[in-house]
Amino acid sequence: MPLHPEIAKFLATLPAPPGGPLDPVAMRAGDEAHVAPLEERLPLHAVEDVTARTASGEVPVRIYTPAEADSYGVLVYFHGGAFFLGSLETHDHVARSLAKETGLKVVSVGFRLAPEAAFPAGLDDCYAVVRWAAEEGESLGWDGTTLAVAGDSSGGTFVAAVAAKAHDDGFDRITHQILYYPSLDLDFDVDRYASLRENAVGYGLETAGLKPFNAFYIDSGADPADPLVSPIKRADLTGLPPALVVTGEYDPMRDEGELYGRRLQEAGVQATVSRYEGAGHGFVQHFSWIPEYHRVFEETRDFLGRR
């Protein structure tokens, strides 16, 4: 199907990107300026900012409790933003929707960003918070069953890398991994995937922008050949948790996500690959108010077995 008309309408209003090098500070401020005021956000039973004291240091987290209960399954969420953008605030609405639809207690991670924090600081923070959630389960009201990890875009990169690190460390408490339009191959060679060519221009995120947007992360020491940076380069995917991989029809990174899902299936991992027609990159963050795309939270709920 063609690009969703509401997305096309929005993209038509965007100004041409400014020339010159990217300014992380200005871009972060621009993102924060679009955050909805508190009174307009989806209400939940409780939302609390705390500090997780972890092996990676003190990491800010925001805990979303959907309703009052004796115990909860837990979902740890990593926001997107090409490793240098995004925050607890810019993705607050995503975490709220995840909590509301799944009934899980959601822990959103305010991990350190590039370029100020060199690789693997952000990844270490994400992994450490997952371990913290399991170790501090009693204080979170964790019921000891579901411990899922989820993330969008570069947050999806961290999901795959955290799942791999946990497997290699013998930490077997992660029950599900959920990757929304993940960035899994930071090589960006346009000949590697047809979607990098087919969806190169006109759908929001453009192929030519992938290198400069990810340069802050790569220049901080993230080697695209490292499977913890480009999870699709991991040779052995056996033993990883069940996965839901969500892609957008018009996303330049569509094919790497779908290939990763197939490779998980071939490795014997229970994996579902779900393509959202008419959607480009970022639709969970930017366009989940459209009913067809809000369904991603319901699909996540069903994948987690929370019906």
Coordinates of C-alpha atoms in Angstrom, one line a residue:
M1 CA 0.0 0.0 0.0
P2 CA 1.2 3.6 -0.4
L3 CA 2.6 5.6 2.5
H4 CA -0.2 6.2 5.0
P5 CA -1.8 9.5 4.1
E6 CA -1.5 11.0 7.6
I7 CA 2.2 10.3 7.6
A8 CA 2.6 11.7 4.1
K9 CA 0.7 14.8 5.2
F10 CA 3.0 15.3 8.1
L11 CA 6.2 14.7 6.1
A12 CA 5.0 17.4 3.6
T13 CA 5.1 20.0 6.4
L14 CA 8.7 19.4 7.3
P15 CA 11.3 21.9 6.3
A16 CA 14.4 20.9 4.5
P17 CA 17.1 19.7 6.9
P18 CA 19.7 22.3 7.8
G19 CA 23.1 22.1 6.2
G20 CA 26.3 21.5 8.0
P21 CA 27.2 19.1 10.8
L22 CA 24.6 17.8 13.2
D23 CA 24.4 19.6 16.6
P24 CA 23.4 17.0 19.3
V25 CA 22.5 19.6 21.9
A26 CA 20.3 21.6 19.6
M27 CA 18.6 18.5 18.2
R28 CA 17.9 17.2 21.7
A29 CA 16.4 20.5 22.7
G30 CA 14.2 20.4 19.6
D31 CA 12.9 16.9 20.5
E32 CA 12.2 17.9 24.1
A33 CA 10.2 20.9 22.9
H34 CA 7.6 18.6 21.4
V35 CA 7.0 16.6 24.5
A36 CA 3.3 16.7 25.6
P37 CA 2.6 18.4 28.9
L38 CA 2.0 16.1 31.8
E39 CA -1.8 16.7 31.9
E40 CA -2.2 15.5 28.3
R41 CA -0.4 12.2 28.8
L42 CA -2.0 8.8 29.2
P43 CA -2.9 8.4 32.9
L44 CA -1.6 5.3 34.8
H45 CA -1.8 4.1 38.3
A46 CA 1.7 5.5 39.1
V47 CA 4.7 6.9 37.3
E48 CA 7.9 7.3 39.3
D49 CA 11.4 8.5 38.6
V50 CA 14.1 6.6 40.5
T51 CA 17.8 5.9 40.3
A52 CA 18.9 2.3 39.6
R53 CA 22.1 1.5 41.4
T54 CA 23.7 -1.0 39.1
A55 CA 27.1 -2.5 38.1
S56 CA 27.2 0.2 35.5
G57 CA 26.7 3.0 38.0
E58 CA 23.7 5.0 38.9
V59 CA 21.2 5.0 36.0
P60 CA 18.0 7.1 35.9
V61 CA 14.9 5.0 35.2
R62 CA 11.2 5.8 35.1
I63 CA 8.8 3.2 36.4
Y64 CA 5.3 2.9 35.0
T65 CA 2.7 1.0 37.0
P66 CA -0.5 0.4 34.9
A67 CA -2.9 -0.5 37.7
E68 CA -2.8 -1.5 41.4
A69 CA -1.9 -5.2 41.8
D70 CA 0.0 -7.4 44.2
S71 CA 2.6 -8.3 41.6
Y72 CA 3.5 -7.6 37.9
G73 CA 5.5 -8.9 35.0
V74 CA 8.2 -6.4 34.1
L75 CA 9.2 -4.9 30.7
V76 CA 12.5 -3.0 30.5
Y77 CA 12.3 -0.4 27.7
F78 CA 15.2 1.2 25.7
H79 CA 14.3 4.4 23.7
G80 CA 15.5 5.1 20.2
G81 CA 17.3 8.1 18.8
A82 CA 20.4 6.9 16.9
F83 CA 22.3 6.5 20.3
F84 CA 22.6 10.3 20.7
L85 CA 19.0 11.5 20.9
G86 CA 15.9 10.5 22.9
S87 CA 15.2 10.5 26.7
L88 CA 12.8 9.4 29.3
E89 CA 10.7 12.4 28.3
T90 CA 10.7 12.0 24.5
H91 CA 9.6 8.4 24.7
D92 CA 7.3 8.7 27.8
H93 CA 4.2 8.2 25.7
V94 CA 5.6 5.0 24.3
A95 CA 6.4 3.6 27.7
R96 CA 2.9 4.6 29.0
S97 CA 1.2 2.8 26.1
L98 CA 3.3 -0.3 26.6
A99 CA 2.3 -0.4 30.3
K100 CA -1.4 0.3 29.6
E101 CA -1.8 -2.3 26.8
T102 CA 0.4 -5.1 28.3
G103 CA -0.5 -4.7 32.0
L104 CA 3.2 -5.0 32.8
K105 CA 5.3 -2.7 35.0
V106 CA 7.5 -0.8 32.5
V107 CA 11.0 0.3 33.5
S108 CA 12.2 2.9 30.9
V109 CA 16.0 3.4 31.0
G110 CA 17.7 6.8 30.8
F111 CA 21.0 5.4 29.5
R112 CA 24.0 7.5 28.7
L113 CA 24.2 9.0 25.2
A114 CA 26.9 9.4 22.6
P115 CA 29.1 11.4 21.9
E116 CA 29.5 12.5 25.5
A117 CA 29.5 8.8 26.7
A118 CA 31.8 6.5 24.7
F119 CA 30.7 3.0 23.7
P120 CA 29.7 0.8 25.4
A121 CA 28.3 3.1 28.1
G122 CA 24.8 3.2 26.9
L123 CA 24.7 -0.6 26.2
D124 CA 26.2 -1.3 29.7
D125 CA 23.5 0.9 31.3
C126 CA 20.7 -1.0 29.5
Y127 CA 22.1 -4.4 30.4
A128 CA 22.8 -3.4 34.0
V129 CA 19.2 -2.1 34.5
V130 CA 17.8 -5.5 33.3
R131 CA 20.0 -7.3 35.8
W132 CA 19.0 -4.7 38.4
A133 CA 15.3 -5.3 37.7
A134 CA 15.7 -9.0 38.3
E135 CA 17.8 -8.5 41.4
E136 CA 15.5 -5.9 42.8
G137 CA 12.4 -7.7 41.8
E138 CA 10.8 -7.6 45.2
S139 CA 10.9 -3.8 45.4
L140 CA 9.4 -3.7 41.9
G141 CA 6.7 -6.1 42.7
W142 CA 8.0 -8.5 40.0
D143 CA 6.1 -11.7 40.0
G144 CA 9.2 -13.7 38.9
T145 CA 7.7 -14.6 35.5
T146 CA 7.8 -12.2 32.5
L147 CA 11.0 -10.1 32.2
A148 CA 10.8 -8.7 28.7
V149 CA 13.1 -6.2 27.0
A150 CA 11.8 -3.8 24.3
G151 CA 13.2 -0.9 22.3
D152 CA 12.6 1.1 19.1
S153 CA 15.2 1.9 16.4
S154 CA 18.6 2.1 18.2
G155 CA 16.8 0.9 21.3
G156 CA 16.1 -2.2 19.3
T157 CA 19.8 -2.5 18.7
F158 CA 20.3 -2.5 22.5
V159 CA 17.5 -5.1 22.9
A160 CA 19.3 -7.5 20.6
A161 CA 22.7 -6.8 22.2
V162 CA 21.4 -7.1 25.7
A163 CA 19.7 -10.4 24.9
A164 CA 23.0 -11.7 23.5
K165 CA 25.1 -10.5 26.4
A166 CA 22.6 -12.1 28.9
H167 CA 22.8 -15.4 27.0
D168 CA 26.6 -15.3 26.9
D169 CA 26.8 -14.5 30.7
G170 CA 24.4 -17.3 31.6
F171 CA 21.7 -14.8 32.7
D172 CA 18.6 -16.6 31.7
R173 CA 15.8 -14.5 33.2
I174 CA 14.9 -12.5 30.0
T175 CA 11.7 -14.1 28.7
H176 CA 11.0 -12.0 25.6
Q177 CA 12.7 -9.5 23.3
I178 CA 10.7 -6.9 21.3
L179 CA 12.4 -5.0 18.5
Y180 CA 10.5 -2.1 16.9
Y181 CA 12.1 -1.3 13.5
P182 CA 15.6 -2.1 14.8
S183 CA 18.9 -0.8 13.6
L184 CA 20.9 -4.1 13.4
D185 CA 23.6 -3.5 10.8
L186 CA 25.6 -0.3 11.2
D187 CA 27.6 -1.0 8.0
F188 CA 25.1 1.0 5.9
D189 CA 26.4 -0.4 2.6
V190 CA 23.4 0.3 0.3
D191 CA 24.1 -2.9 -1.6
R192 CA 23.5 -5.0 1.5
Y193 CA 19.7 -4.5 1.6
A194 CA 17.1 -3.6 -1.0
S195 CA 15.2 -1.5 1.4
L196 CA 18.2 0.9 1.7
R197 CA 17.7 1.7 -2.0
E198 CA 13.9 1.3 -2.3
N199 CA 13.2 3.5 0.7
A200 CA 16.1 5.9 0.3
V201 CA 14.2 9.1 -0.1
G202 CA 10.9 10.6 0.8
Y203 CA 9.8 8.5 3.8
G204 CA 11.1 10.6 6.7
L205 CA 14.3 8.8 7.7
E206 CA 16.5 8.7 4.5
T207 CA 19.3 6.3 3.7
A208 CA 21.8 9.2 3.2
G209 CA 21.1 10.3 6.8
L210 CA 22.0 7.0 8.4
K211 CA 25.8 7.5 8.5
P212 CA 25.8 11.0 9.9
F213 CA 23.2 10.2 12.5
N214 CA 25.1 7.2 13.7
A215 CA 28.5 8.8 13.4
F216 CA 28.4 10.0 17.0
Y217 CA 28.0 6.4 18.2
I218 CA 30.6 4.9 15.8
D219 CA 33.1 7.7 16.5
S220 CA 32.8 7.0 20.2
G221 CA 34.3 3.6 19.7
A222 CA 31.4 1.5 18.4
D223 CA 32.8 -0.8 15.7
P224 CA 30.1 -1.8 13.1
A225 CA 31.9 -5.2 12.8
D226 CA 31.2 -5.9 16.5
P227 CA 28.0 -8.1 17.0
L228 CA 27.2 -6.0 20.0
V229 CA 27.1 -2.9 17.7
S230 CA 25.6 -4.7 14.6
P231 CA 23.7 -7.6 16.2
I232 CA 23.0 -9.2 12.8
K233 CA 26.7 -10.0 12.6
R234 CA 26.4 -12.5 15.5
A235 CA 27.1 -15.9 14.1
D236 CA 25.2 -18.0 16.5
L237 CA 21.7 -16.9 17.5
T238 CA 20.6 -20.2 19.2
G239 CA 19.3 -20.0 22.7
L240 CA 18.1 -16.4 22.5
P241 CA 14.7 -15.4 24.0
P242 CA 11.5 -15.5 21.8
A243 CA 11.4 -12.3 19.7
L244 CA 8.9 -10.0 18.1
V245 CA 10.5 -8.0 15.3
V246 CA 8.4 -5.2 14.0
T247 CA 9.2 -3.4 10.7
G248 CA 7.8 -0.6 8.5
E249 CA 7.1 -1.1 4.8
Y250 CA 8.9 2.2 3.9
D251 CA 11.8 2.0 6.4
P252 CA 15.3 1.9 4.9
M253 CA 16.2 -0.5 7.7
R254 CA 13.2 -2.8 7.0
D255 CA 15.2 -5.6 5.4
E256 CA 17.9 -6.0 8.1
G257 CA 15.2 -6.3 10.7
E258 CA 13.3 -9.0 8.7
L259 CA 16.5 -10.8 7.9
Y260 CA 17.4 -10.9 11.6
G261 CA 13.9 -12.4 12.4
R262 CA 14.4 -15.1 9.8
R263 CA 17.9 -15.9 11.1
L264 CA 16.4 -16.2 14.6
Q265 CA 13.8 -18.6 13.3
E266 CA 16.5 -20.6 11.5
A267 CA 18.4 -20.8 14.8
G268 CA 15.4 -22.4 16.4
V269 CA 14.3 -19.2 18.2
Q270 CA 10.5 -18.6 18.4
A271 CA 10.4 -15.4 16.4
T272 CA 7.6 -13.4 14.8
V273 CA 8.3 -10.8 12.1
S274 CA 5.5 -8.3 11.6
R275 CA 5.6 -5.7 8.9
Y276 CA 3.3 -2.7 9.2
E277 CA 2.1 -1.6 5.8
G278 CA 2.2 2.1 4.8
A279 CA 4.6 2.9 7.7
G280 CA 8.0 4.4 7.7
H281 CA 10.7 4.4 10.3
G282 CA 9.7 5.7 13.7
F283 CA 6.0 5.0 13.5
V284 CA 5.7 3.7 17.1
Q285 CA 7.2 6.9 18.5
H286 CA 5.5 9.4 16.1
F287 CA 2.4 7.8 14.7
S288 CA 1.0 5.4 17.2
W289 CA -2.0 7.7 17.5
I290 CA -3.1 6.3 14.1
P291 CA -5.3 3.3 14.9
E292 CA -3.5 1.0 12.4
Y293 CA -0.2 1.7 14.2
H294 CA -1.5 1.8 17.8
R295 CA -2.2 -1.9 17.1
V296 CA 1.6 -2.5 17.6
F297 CA 1.0 -2.3 21.4
E298 CA -1.8 -4.8 21.2
E299 CA 0.4 -7.1 19.1
T300 CA 3.1 -6.7 21.8
R301 CA 0.6 -7.6 24.5
D302 CA -0.5 -10.8 22.6
F303 CA 3.1 -11.8 21.9
L304 CA 3.8 -11.5 25.6
G305 CA 0.8 -13.7 26.3
R306 CA -1.0 -11.0 28.3
R307 CA -4.4 -11.4 26.8

